[in-house]
Amino acid sequence: MVSNKEEDSSIITIEELFSLVPIEKLNKNDLKNFSFNLNSIKSLSHINTSLIELINKCDLYHEGIINEDLFSFYRSNKNEAYLIVIAKDSSNNKSFIRYTFSKLFHDYQIGQLKFSTKNSFYKSNQFIDLSFVQLFINQAYVFKLDYLSSNYIDSLHWWKKGLIYQIIPSSFQDSNNDGFGDLNGLIQRLDYIQQLGVKTIWLTPIYKSKFRDLGYDISDYCSIDPRFGTLDDFKRLINEIHNRQMRLMVDFVPNHCSIEHPWFQSALKNEKPYVDYFIWHSGKNNDSKIPPTNWIGYAGQSMWTWSPERNQWYLHQFMDCQPDLNFRNENVCQEIENVMKFWLDLGVDGFRADATKHLIENDQFKDEPLKENDQHDDLQVEYEAYEHTETSNQPDTYKIITRWRRFLDEYITNNKRDYIILITETQDKDVDSDMKYYGPNRWSRGNDMAINFFLAYFLGENPENRTGDKLSKFIQSWLEKLPNECWTTWTMSSHDSKRVATKLASSNLIDGFYMLLLFLPGTPILYYGEEIGMENLQYTKEIRHEINDLSAFNYGINDENKIEEKTRDGQRTPMQWNSDEINAGFTNAAKPYHPLSKSWKTINVQNQLNSNRSHLKLFKQLVQLRQNEPFYSGKFQLILADKYIYSFIRWSSELQTAPIYLIIINMFGAGQNDEGDQHINLDFIKLLKCKNKNAKGKVIARSTNIKDNSPLSNEGNQVDLNDICLYSSESVLLQLLLNIHEIDLSST
Ligand SMILES: [Ca+2]
Ligand SMILES: [Ca+2]
């Protein structure tokens, strides 16, 4: 029997791998970093393993990443290519480092491990994603390079391919008739979620809490609040989710906990080691009257509250019941990593980190300046009136995100887990600040995805500004700044941002927004209920006593009318399942914990499943479509963005068989209602500079409001591209029946 010599790795040394570099390409410093000298490399006799022989047959040499920690290079010929990586005994005390080699040399995205100097995390012959290579220090590796194939990528890229569905568990399904949604209720609805095409469920906080802020005021990070059930219920939930080939992402709230948390209670008593777990400071005049700084928090309150117990002020970027943790304290950093480990050990697949831009405050404690030309008439209560130079997006915050990513990488490595994602809620209109959360460079990554709120920001613009060209500016501002090899998300609404149907002047346009959400490049995040176009509950003084979102009352201190305007409860109403049962099927309790939206009898899942066409049916159709190329890794190009139209194409440059899609959205209803017969005729032969003047498009999907007599009304219809007519708020997805070379994308 012939033994496979390339498997016999013990006889190759790091020094010998250096001998694979053409001597003239080696720089003295390259070797100095590894304490080798050139003569010792020259004097090595060539090794007779088949692997080394194969590499030596490669006549081309190409430099890889070379820095203080790493020497890497490629050897290739027309048949094969290798990547050789030598990691140094690093000065930072970490046991491994993470690098991206993807597409550094041609388009190679995968390496098959052919050799490592010691036992590595990877198995021999295992395929490894080159955008995520974990290297133990003082080891060397040889990878045979390959192109992307689909059989392995799910364990690493699952979060790029599928829809994320955000759920407020208390508002989704009640299982025990106490009026609160719970984990067992959620289990009952998992089949619905799976049928929607969801890949990842994101739960807002389920931890022990007084629920003054939807559970973002946590009194024990490692427990389930009894209103949701027990830890055993959670274990069953995660099993049921995984059994359905879905993943679970939990909310992770590091910036602050609740005043009820034992850490804060101990800090109040000056008990070690909790004395500096939070941020304490003396007042401006060393008294209880004027706080240490003028910092105004998110809900328009001072960020400081006086503690008579400690005779000091404590910091809270949100409400006074939510004290900020001190991330300059290493104990706190470790406690928070232990929290992540607790949930990882239970099997969660990722974290959505809350309020990341508020993590760290400048420790010089200087006042923040007012914005220039600010028009706010009441400067004391408006967060937006200030430049948050000292309390937002601080340089040390980005380092914490990178540290968490490294922590998760170590966990993946040590526990042989599928990839675990880290998503941050960056929430800044300044894209440059948001992008820093992706990490300083390719080999020291931060978050995998920052939540991209730009569709929601667009919908928050004044109605006259909600045009196709303005939308394009919002979308491009994000896409153009996204670092290479990084991935984004899209979202239309959330627990903090009003529902789409309520923000749009015409709720007909929601179908067009589904097309944006699902077909722009990146991972879509859908807030529960948006698939049926749920509407906000409008609060009035008469139901003020039903408001759960206490931060609304901060706004009411100076202007009582702002309470109903500012409450976020309007978008947190219970899920609307059907019109037959009480409370839309959400709970059998006489009174749900939260009032329902008024429109539940018409807008609900059952109605929409029974209709010929509905938002829900269209949404499911579009999610199915999105499973295929070109939507995952294909290209994006804007075709037209003017006052009323936003249109783009998606195609794959690598997979020739993937269809070319044209998406056209009439944005009329974004800012105006649809009354009247506004229509627009478009010539896509001209817009696409199409060589074949008779080219056609096939209708694949269309908004529910398309008129019955329109050529676009039936899926499968072939239509002339030179005369596409869309009425207000209509949208359509066409497959272009042509070759990508027949159109000219150079100057669109
Ligand atoms: Ca319940
Ligand atoms: Ca903070």
Tab-separated table of C-alpha atoms and ligand atoms in Angstrom, residues 174-182 227, ligand 1:
chain	number	residue	atom	x	y	z
A	174	ASP	CA	-48.871	33.818	25.173
A	175	SER	CA	-49.069	30.125	26.125
A	176	ASN	CA	-50.420	30.267	29.688
A	177	ASN	CA	-53.086	32.976	29.478
A	178	ASP	CA	-51.403	35.478	31.757
A	179	GLY	CA	-51.416	38.114	29.009
A	180	PHE	CA	-47.642	38.060	28.411
A	181	GLY	CA	-46.038	36.362	25.451
A	182	ASP	CA	-43.554	33.691	26.520
A	227	ARG	CA	-42.775	35.991	32.717
B	1	CA	CA	-47.497	34.009	29.287
